[in-house]
Each structure stands twice: as structure tokens, then as C-alpha cells.
Short mmCIF file of C-alpha atoms in Angstrom, two decimals:
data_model
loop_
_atom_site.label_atom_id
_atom_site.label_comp_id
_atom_site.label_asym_id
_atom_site.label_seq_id
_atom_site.Cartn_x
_atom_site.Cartn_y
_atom_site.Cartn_z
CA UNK E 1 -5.32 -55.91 40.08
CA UNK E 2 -7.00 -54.36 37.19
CA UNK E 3 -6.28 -55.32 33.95
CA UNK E 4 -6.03 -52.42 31.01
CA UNK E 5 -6.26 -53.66 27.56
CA UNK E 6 -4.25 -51.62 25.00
CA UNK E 7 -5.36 -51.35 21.69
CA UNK E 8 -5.29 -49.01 18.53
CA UNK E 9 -7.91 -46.59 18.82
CA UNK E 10 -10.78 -47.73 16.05
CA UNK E 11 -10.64 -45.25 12.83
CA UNK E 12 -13.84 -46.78 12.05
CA UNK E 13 -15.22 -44.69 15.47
CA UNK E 14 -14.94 -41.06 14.59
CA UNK E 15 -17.64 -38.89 16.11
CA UNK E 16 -18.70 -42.03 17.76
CA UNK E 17 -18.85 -43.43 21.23
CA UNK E 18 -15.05 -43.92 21.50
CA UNK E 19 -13.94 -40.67 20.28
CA UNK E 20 -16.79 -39.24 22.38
CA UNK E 21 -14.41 -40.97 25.36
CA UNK E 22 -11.27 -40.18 24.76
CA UNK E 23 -12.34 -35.90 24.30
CA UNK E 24 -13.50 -36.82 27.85
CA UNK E 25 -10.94 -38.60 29.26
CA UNK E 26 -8.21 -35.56 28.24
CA UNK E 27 -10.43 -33.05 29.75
CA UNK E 28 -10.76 -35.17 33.24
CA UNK E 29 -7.03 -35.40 32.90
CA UNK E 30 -6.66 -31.29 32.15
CA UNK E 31 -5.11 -31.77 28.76
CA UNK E 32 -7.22 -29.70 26.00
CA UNK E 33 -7.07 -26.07 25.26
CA UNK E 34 -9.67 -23.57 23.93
CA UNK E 35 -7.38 -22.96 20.91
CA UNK E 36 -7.10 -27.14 19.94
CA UNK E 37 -10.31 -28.96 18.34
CA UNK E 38 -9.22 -32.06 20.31
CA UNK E 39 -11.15 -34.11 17.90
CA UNK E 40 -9.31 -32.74 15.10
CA UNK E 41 -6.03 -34.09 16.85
CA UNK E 42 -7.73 -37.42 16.70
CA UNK E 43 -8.47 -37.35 12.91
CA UNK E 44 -5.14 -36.02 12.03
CA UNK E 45 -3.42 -38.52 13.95
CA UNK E 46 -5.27 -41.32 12.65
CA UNK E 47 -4.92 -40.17 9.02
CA UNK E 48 -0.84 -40.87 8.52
CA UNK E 49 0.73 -44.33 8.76
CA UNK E 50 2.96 -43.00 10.80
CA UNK E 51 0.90 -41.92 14.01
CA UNK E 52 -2.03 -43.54 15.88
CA UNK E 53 -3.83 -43.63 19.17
CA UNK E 54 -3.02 -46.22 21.95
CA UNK E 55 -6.07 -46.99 23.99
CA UNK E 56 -6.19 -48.67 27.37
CA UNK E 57 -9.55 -49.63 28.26
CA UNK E 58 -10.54 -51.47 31.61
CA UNK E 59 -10.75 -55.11 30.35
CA UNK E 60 -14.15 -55.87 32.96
CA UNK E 61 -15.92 -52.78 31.58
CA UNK E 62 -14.65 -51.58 28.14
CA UNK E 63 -14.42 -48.31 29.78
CA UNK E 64 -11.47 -46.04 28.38
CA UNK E 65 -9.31 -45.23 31.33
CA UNK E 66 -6.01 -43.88 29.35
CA UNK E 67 -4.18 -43.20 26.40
CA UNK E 68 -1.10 -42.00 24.28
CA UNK E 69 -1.18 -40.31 20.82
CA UNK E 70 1.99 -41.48 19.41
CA UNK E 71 3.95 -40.86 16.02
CA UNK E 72 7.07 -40.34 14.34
CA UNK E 73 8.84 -38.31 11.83
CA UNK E 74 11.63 -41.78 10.69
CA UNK E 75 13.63 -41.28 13.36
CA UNK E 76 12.66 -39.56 16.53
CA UNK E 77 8.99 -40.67 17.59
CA UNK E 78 6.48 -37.95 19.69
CA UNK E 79 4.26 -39.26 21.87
CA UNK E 80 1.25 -36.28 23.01
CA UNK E 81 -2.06 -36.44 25.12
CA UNK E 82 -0.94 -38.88 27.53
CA UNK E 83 -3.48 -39.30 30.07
CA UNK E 84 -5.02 -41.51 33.00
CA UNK E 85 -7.99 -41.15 33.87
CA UNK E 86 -8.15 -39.11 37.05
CA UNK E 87 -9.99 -41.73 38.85
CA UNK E 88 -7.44 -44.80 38.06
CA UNK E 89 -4.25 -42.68 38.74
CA UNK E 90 -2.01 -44.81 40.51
CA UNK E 91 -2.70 -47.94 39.23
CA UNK E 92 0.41 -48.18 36.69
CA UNK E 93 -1.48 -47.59 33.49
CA UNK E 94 0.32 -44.27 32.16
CA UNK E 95 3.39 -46.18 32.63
CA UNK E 96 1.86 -48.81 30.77
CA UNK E 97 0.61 -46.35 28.11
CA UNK E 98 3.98 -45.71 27.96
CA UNK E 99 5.61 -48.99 27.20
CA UNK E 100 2.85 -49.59 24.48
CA UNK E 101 3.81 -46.09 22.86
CA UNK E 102 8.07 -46.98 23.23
CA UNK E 103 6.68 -50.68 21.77
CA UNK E 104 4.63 -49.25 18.81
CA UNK E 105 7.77 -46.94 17.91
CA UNK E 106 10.36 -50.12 18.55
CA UNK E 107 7.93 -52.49 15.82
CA UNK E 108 8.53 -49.36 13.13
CA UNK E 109 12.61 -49.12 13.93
CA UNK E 110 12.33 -45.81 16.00
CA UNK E 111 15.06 -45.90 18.55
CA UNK E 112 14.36 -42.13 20.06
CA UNK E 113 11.14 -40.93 22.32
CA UNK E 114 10.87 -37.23 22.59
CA UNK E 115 7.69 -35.41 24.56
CA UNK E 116 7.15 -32.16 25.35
CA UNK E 117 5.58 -30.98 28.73
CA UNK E 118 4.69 -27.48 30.41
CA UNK E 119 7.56 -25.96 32.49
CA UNK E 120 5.06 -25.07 35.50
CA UNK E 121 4.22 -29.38 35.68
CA UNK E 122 5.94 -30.74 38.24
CA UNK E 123 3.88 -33.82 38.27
CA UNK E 124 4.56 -35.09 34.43
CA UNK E 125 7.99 -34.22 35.06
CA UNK E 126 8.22 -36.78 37.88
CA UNK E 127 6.37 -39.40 36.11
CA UNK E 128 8.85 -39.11 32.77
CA UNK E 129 12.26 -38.71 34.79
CA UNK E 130 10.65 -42.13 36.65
CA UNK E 131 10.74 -43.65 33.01
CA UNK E 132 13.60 -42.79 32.05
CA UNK E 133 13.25 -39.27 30.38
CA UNK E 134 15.97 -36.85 30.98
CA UNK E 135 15.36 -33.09 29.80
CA UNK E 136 17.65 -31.89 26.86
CA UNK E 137 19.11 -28.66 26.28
CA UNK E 138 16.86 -27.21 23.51
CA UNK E 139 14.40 -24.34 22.70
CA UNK E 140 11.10 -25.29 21.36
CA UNK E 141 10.20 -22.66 19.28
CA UNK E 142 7.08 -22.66 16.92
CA UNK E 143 5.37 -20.19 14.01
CA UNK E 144 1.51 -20.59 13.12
CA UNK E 145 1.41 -21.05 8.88
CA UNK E 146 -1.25 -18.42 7.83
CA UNK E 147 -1.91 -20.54 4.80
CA UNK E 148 -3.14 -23.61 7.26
CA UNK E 149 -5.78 -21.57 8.92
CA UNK E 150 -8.18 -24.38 8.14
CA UNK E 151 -6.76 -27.41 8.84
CA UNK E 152 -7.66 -30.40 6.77
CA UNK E 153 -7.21 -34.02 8.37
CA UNK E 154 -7.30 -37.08 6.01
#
């Protein structure tokens, strides 16, 4: 069986060979959008204490085969870009993503997981109900703040 290795993505690595992987790995796995500078996402996370990056990286060739972006607002944590490779799908490690991201959240005395995924994805749904995700009765709404239209990140 292949092992994954799960650490905290290196801030130390922006615009290098890591951050170069993960952008990579979320397109493979369909998960960036014209409108989000994906490597923005990564320095924004990585600026707060209370977010990171969860890498798993194939321990025989410290190649990045999935991850979780994970944070939390002091009480309800958010985990986003959660993604296999396309080519190791199958081989347990979103689920093990997972259990890093629920462990991460556990160590800072988060008790709740929420996640949000598109309403046409029949496949994520799956793979969360199989976890132990059950949908809630709420409306996401959201509002674009004019006076952000630059976003600054650290």
C-alpha cells in the first residue's frame, strides 16, 4: 500500500516548487475557477493562525498527491480545496486528508466541520455522506465587498 505523508504545507515555499504543485494538483482534480487566483487562496490561508494547508505527499517520491485547506472561525472549522490527485483516487487518501483536517481542528478545540460543495456533484456528496457529513438546512448566501477589490494576503 502506498504510504501518504501529511504535513503543513511550507510558508517558506510560496511561488516555489510546492505551491507550483498544489495550483496543479486542484486543476487535475477540477477545483479552480477563472474568477479565484488559486495562489492567492494559498497566501491568505497561510497568513492567519487560524487556517493552513494539509499536504499529503507520496512518502517514496515526495510527489504531492492531495490536500485540504482547512480553518476556523473559534468554533465551526471550514475545510476547502480538497483534492486527490486524479491519478491516486481510490487509494483512501481524501479520506485521510480528511481525518488530518477533523485532527488539526480537534488539537485547536473545534468540535464542528462544515464544507460547502456544488449542488450538481454527486461524487463529493458521496464521499462526505461516507464520512459522516449530513447536509443541513441552510442558504448560503454571499455579497462581493467593493472596498476589497484588491485583496491583500499577509
Amino acid at each position: 500500500m502506498t504510504e501518504l505523508a501529511i504535513t503543513e504545507f511550507d510558508r517558506a515555499d510560496f511561488g516555489g516548487k510546492d505551491e507550483d504543485a498544489l495550483v496543479a494538483l486542484w486543476d487535475r482534480a477540477g477545483l479552480t475557477r477563472p474568477w479565484n487566483d488559486p495562489r492567492l487562496d494559498i497566501r491568505f490561508a497561510c497568513a492567519a493562525p487560524a487556517s493552513t494547508i494539509l499536504v499529503g505527499r507520496l512518502a517514496e517520491e515526495d510527489t504531492i498527491a492531495a490536500c485540504v485547506m482547512v480553518g476556523h472561525d473559534g468554533h465551526r472549522g471550514t475545510v476547502y480545496y480538497v483534492a486527490t490527485d486524479p491519478d491516486w483516487r481510490g487509494h483512501g487518501f481524501g479520506r485521510e486528508m480528511m481525518a488530518a483536517a477533523e485532527d488539526w481542528l480537534a488539537a485547536k478545540g473545534i468540535w464542528k466541520l462544515n464544507l460547502l460543495i456544488r449542488g450538481d456533484n454527486a461524487t463529493a456528496k458521496g464521499f462526505y455522506e461516507a464520512l459522516g457529513f449530513h447536509a443541513q438546512e441552510r442558504i448560503c448566501m454571499q455579497k462581493e465587498i467593493k472596498a476589497a477589490a484588491t485583496p491583500k494576503a499577509g
